[in-house]
Amino acid sequence: MFDTTTNTGLNTATIIAQLTDTHLLSHPGDRQRGCNPWQSLKAVLRDIAAAQPDYLLLTGDIADAGELTAYQQAISLIVPLQIPTYWLPGNHDAIAPLFNSFTHPLFHPPQATILGNWQLVTVDSTLSRACWGEGRLDRESLQKLEERLQRCHLPALIALHHHPLLTGLDWLDSIALQNADEFLALIDRFSHVRLVLFGHIHSTFAQKRGVTDFYGTPSTCLQLHRENSKLGDRQPGFRLLHLHPDGTHKTEVRRVCVLT
Ligand SMILES: [Fe+2]
């Protein structure tokens, strides 16, 4: 599961576009709460293509209800970009249909890999018996993460679906990463963990904790106002990351105009 390697030029920044919570429905024409996730994702991918990232990072809730046709839609929209795509599941995903559909050579399941002068570690934080969509990193995942960080000292970007830091919104925090304390205690031991990226919160989040920057990213469809927990009217978005060879980074969230 771990240890694939992909090298880009070592003297230039590696550019990653994170897209998350696409919540695709069974059919491209389907809408949910006024949003057509297929159309919205299409618009996001148009802007991502213009940004010319080296890699895509897809951080879960790819389908809204785990439908096979939704995963097929994702493939049909993403593959034409011809960009290697690292993905991990979210609480809305159905694990078997997801793993069985995302077999295209451009698609890479949860793993650790080297991208330029950085390492990317994508982990599955979904809980098979979740009550309300909460997440957890199981013992094996934590152990593999620890072993990886002990073995490779390149600046690390860890990506997962569930947020490991509190947002301040009760109901959202109740479905966060349930053993965030274990995860945070682990990464605190490794000063080369520079970035933690997640989805799940359908909004922008940025917080520095020690040497690590934590970022949450808007959904490619419905947005959430964390201030009042209501569905927001902000546009869909994605995050662009420039990972510099010296271990620094820059990042921005780009909002996307969707024509309906
Ligand atoms: Fe979601």
Coordinates of C-alpha atoms and ligand atoms in Angstrom, one line a residue:
M1 CA 0.0 0.0 0.0
F2 CA 2.9 2.4 0.7
D3 CA 6.0 3.3 -1.1
T4 CA 5.4 4.3 -4.7
T5 CA 7.8 6.9 -6.0
T6 CA 7.2 9.6 -8.7
N7 CA 9.9 12.2 -9.3
T8 CA 9.3 15.6 -10.8
G9 CA 12.0 18.2 -11.3
L10 CA 13.8 18.7 -8.0
N11 CA 14.5 22.4 -8.6
T12 CA 11.0 23.6 -9.3
A13 CA 7.8 23.7 -7.1
T14 CA 5.5 20.7 -7.3
I15 CA 1.9 22.0 -7.9
I16 CA -1.0 20.1 -6.4
A17 CA -4.7 20.9 -6.8
Q18 CA -6.8 19.6 -4.0
L19 CA -10.5 19.0 -4.8
T20 CA -12.8 17.5 -2.3
D21 CA -16.4 16.5 -1.5
T22 CA -17.6 16.3 -5.0
H23 CA -20.7 14.4 -3.8
L24 CA -21.6 13.1 -7.3
L25 CA -25.1 11.7 -7.7
S26 CA -26.3 8.8 -9.8
H27 CA -26.9 10.8 -13.0
P28 CA -25.2 13.9 -14.4
G29 CA -28.6 15.7 -14.5
D30 CA -29.4 15.1 -10.8
R31 CA -29.5 18.0 -8.4
Q32 CA -29.3 18.2 -4.6
R33 CA -30.4 21.3 -2.7
G34 CA -30.2 23.4 -5.9
C35 CA -26.7 22.2 -6.9
N36 CA -25.8 19.9 -9.8
P37 CA -22.5 18.3 -8.5
W38 CA -21.6 17.0 -11.9
Q39 CA -21.9 20.4 -13.5
S40 CA -20.1 22.0 -10.6
L41 CA -17.2 19.6 -10.7
K42 CA -16.9 20.1 -14.5
A43 CA -16.5 23.9 -13.9
V44 CA -13.9 23.3 -11.1
L45 CA -11.9 20.9 -13.4
R46 CA -12.0 23.5 -16.1
D47 CA -10.2 26.0 -13.8
I48 CA -7.9 23.4 -12.4
A49 CA -6.8 22.5 -15.9
A50 CA -6.0 26.1 -16.6
A51 CA -3.8 26.1 -13.5
Q52 CA -1.8 23.2 -14.9
P53 CA -1.0 21.3 -11.6
D54 CA 1.3 18.4 -11.6
Y55 CA -1.0 16.3 -9.5
L56 CA -4.6 16.1 -8.3
L57 CA -5.5 15.3 -4.7
L58 CA -9.1 14.1 -4.2
T59 CA -9.9 14.0 -0.5
G60 CA -13.1 12.0 -0.2
D61 CA -16.9 12.1 -0.5
I62 CA -16.4 11.5 -4.1
A63 CA -20.0 10.1 -4.4
D64 CA -22.9 11.3 -2.3
A65 CA -24.2 7.9 -1.6
G66 CA -21.5 5.5 -2.9
E67 CA -23.2 4.9 -6.3
L68 CA -21.1 3.1 -8.9
T69 CA -22.3 5.4 -11.6
A70 CA -21.1 8.4 -9.6
Y71 CA -17.6 7.0 -9.5
Q72 CA -17.8 6.3 -13.3
Q73 CA -18.8 10.0 -13.7
A74 CA -15.7 11.1 -11.7
I75 CA -13.4 9.0 -13.9
S76 CA -15.0 10.3 -17.1
L77 CA -14.5 13.9 -16.0
I78 CA -11.0 13.6 -14.4
V79 CA -9.2 11.3 -16.8
P80 CA -9.3 13.6 -19.8
L81 CA -7.0 16.0 -17.8
Q82 CA -4.3 13.4 -17.9
I83 CA -3.1 14.4 -14.5
P84 CA -2.0 11.7 -11.9
T85 CA -4.6 11.7 -9.2
Y86 CA -4.1 10.6 -5.6
W87 CA -7.4 9.8 -3.9
L88 CA -8.8 8.7 -0.5
P89 CA -12.3 7.9 0.6
G90 CA -14.7 10.0 2.7
N91 CA -17.7 9.0 4.9
H92 CA -20.1 9.2 2.0
D93 CA -18.2 6.8 -0.2
A94 CA -18.8 3.1 -0.5
I95 CA -15.4 1.5 -0.2
A96 CA -15.9 -1.5 -2.5
P97 CA -17.5 0.3 -5.5
L98 CA -14.9 3.1 -5.1
F99 CA -11.8 0.8 -5.0
N100 CA -13.3 -1.4 -7.8
S101 CA -14.0 1.6 -10.0
F102 CA -10.9 3.8 -9.5
T103 CA -8.5 1.4 -11.2
H104 CA -7.4 3.7 -14.1
P105 CA -3.6 3.9 -14.2
L106 CA -3.8 7.7 -13.5
F107 CA -5.6 7.0 -10.2
H108 CA -3.6 6.1 -7.1
P109 CA -5.3 4.7 -3.9
P110 CA -4.2 5.7 -0.3
Q111 CA -0.5 5.3 -0.1
A112 CA 2.8 7.1 0.5
T113 CA 4.7 8.5 -2.5
I114 CA 7.5 11.0 -3.2
L115 CA 6.6 14.0 -5.3
G116 CA 9.6 16.2 -6.1
N117 CA 11.3 17.0 -2.8
W118 CA 8.2 16.2 -0.8
Q119 CA 6.4 13.1 0.3
L120 CA 2.7 12.7 0.1
V121 CA 0.9 10.4 2.5
T122 CA -2.8 9.8 1.8
V123 CA -4.7 7.9 4.5
D124 CA -8.1 6.4 4.8
S125 CA -9.9 7.9 7.9
T126 CA -13.3 6.4 7.2
L127 CA -15.0 4.3 9.8
S128 CA -17.1 1.3 8.6
R129 CA -19.5 1.6 11.4
A130 CA -19.8 5.3 11.7
C131 CA -23.0 6.6 13.1
W132 CA -23.1 10.1 11.6
G133 CA -20.1 10.2 9.3
E134 CA -17.4 10.5 11.9
G135 CA -13.9 9.2 11.2
R136 CA -11.0 7.4 12.8
L137 CA -7.5 6.3 12.0
D138 CA -7.2 2.6 12.9
R139 CA -4.2 1.1 14.6
E140 CA -2.7 -0.2 11.4
S141 CA -2.9 3.2 9.6
L142 CA -1.3 5.0 12.5
Q143 CA 1.5 2.4 12.7
K144 CA 2.1 2.6 8.9
L145 CA 2.2 6.4 9.1
E146 CA 4.6 6.3 12.0
E147 CA 6.9 3.9 10.2
R148 CA 6.8 6.0 7.0
L149 CA 7.7 9.2 8.9
Q150 CA 10.5 7.4 10.6
R151 CA 11.9 6.1 7.4
C152 CA 11.5 9.2 5.1
H153 CA 12.5 12.6 6.3
L154 CA 11.4 14.6 3.3
P155 CA 8.9 17.4 4.0
A156 CA 5.6 15.6 4.5
L157 CA 2.1 16.4 3.3
I158 CA -0.5 14.2 5.0
A159 CA -4.0 14.1 3.5
L160 CA -7.1 12.6 5.0
H161 CA -10.9 13.2 4.8
H162 CA -11.8 14.0 8.4
H163 CA -10.6 17.2 10.2
P164 CA -8.2 16.6 13.0
L165 CA -8.6 20.1 14.5
L166 CA -11.8 21.6 15.9
T167 CA -13.7 24.1 13.7
G168 CA -15.7 25.6 16.6
L169 CA -19.0 24.3 15.2
D170 CA -20.4 21.6 17.5
W171 CA -22.1 19.3 15.1
L172 CA -19.3 19.4 12.6
D173 CA -16.7 18.8 15.3
S174 CA -18.8 15.8 16.6
I175 CA -18.1 14.1 13.2
A176 CA -14.4 15.0 13.1
L177 CA -11.5 12.6 13.4
Q178 CA -12.4 10.8 16.6
N179 CA -8.9 10.0 17.6
A180 CA -7.4 13.3 16.5
D181 CA -5.4 13.3 19.8
E182 CA -3.5 10.2 18.7
F183 CA -2.9 11.5 15.3
L184 CA -1.7 14.9 16.5
A185 CA 0.6 13.3 19.2
L186 CA 2.1 11.1 16.4
I187 CA 2.9 14.0 14.0
D188 CA 4.1 16.2 16.8
R189 CA 7.1 13.8 17.0
F190 CA 8.1 14.5 13.4
S191 CA 9.2 18.0 12.6
H192 CA 9.2 17.3 8.8
V193 CA 5.3 17.1 8.8
R194 CA 4.7 20.4 7.2
L195 CA 1.1 20.1 5.9
V196 CA -2.1 18.3 6.8
L197 CA -4.9 18.6 4.2
F198 CA -8.5 17.5 4.7
G199 CA -12.0 17.8 3.2
H200 CA -15.3 17.0 5.1
I201 CA -16.0 20.5 6.3
H202 CA -17.2 22.0 3.0
S203 CA -15.4 25.3 3.8
T204 CA -12.1 27.0 4.0
F205 CA -9.9 26.4 7.1
A206 CA -6.4 27.3 7.9
Q207 CA -4.5 27.0 11.2
K208 CA -0.9 26.6 12.1
R209 CA 0.0 24.2 14.9
G210 CA 3.7 24.1 15.7
V211 CA 5.6 23.6 12.4
T212 CA 2.5 22.2 10.7
D213 CA -0.1 24.0 8.6
F214 CA -3.6 22.5 8.6
Y215 CA -5.9 23.3 5.7
G216 CA -9.5 22.5 5.0
T217 CA -10.8 23.1 1.5
P218 CA -14.2 24.0 0.0
S219 CA -16.4 21.4 -1.6
T220 CA -16.6 21.4 -5.4
C221 CA -20.4 21.7 -4.9
L222 CA -22.3 22.7 -1.7
Q223 CA -20.6 25.1 0.7
L224 CA -21.1 25.4 4.5
H225 CA -20.9 28.5 6.5
R226 CA -19.0 27.4 9.6
E227 CA -20.0 30.6 11.4
N228 CA -23.7 29.6 11.5
S229 CA -23.7 26.0 10.2
K230 CA -26.1 26.9 7.4
L231 CA -25.5 25.9 3.8
G232 CA -23.6 28.8 2.2
D233 CA -24.1 30.6 -1.0
R234 CA -20.4 30.8 -1.8
Q235 CA -19.1 29.4 -5.0
P236 CA -17.5 26.0 -5.3
G237 CA -13.7 25.9 -5.0
F238 CA -10.5 24.0 -4.9
R239 CA -7.1 24.5 -3.3
L240 CA -3.9 25.1 -5.2
L241 CA -0.6 24.2 -3.4
H242 CA 2.9 25.0 -4.5
L243 CA 5.4 22.7 -2.7
H244 CA 8.8 24.3 -2.9
P245 CA 12.0 22.1 -2.9
D246 CA 13.2 23.7 0.4
G247 CA 10.1 22.5 2.3
T248 CA 8.2 25.7 2.2
H249 CA 4.9 26.1 0.4
K250 CA 2.3 28.6 -0.7
T251 CA -1.4 27.9 -1.1
E252 CA -4.6 29.6 -2.2
V253 CA -8.3 28.7 -2.5
R254 CA -9.8 29.5 -5.8
R255 CA -13.5 29.9 -6.2
V256 CA -15.2 28.9 -9.4
C257 CA -18.1 30.3 -11.4
V258 CA -20.6 27.7 -12.4
L259 CA -22.9 28.6 -15.2
T260 CA -26.3 26.8 -14.9
Ligands
FE1 FE -18.8 16.0 2.2

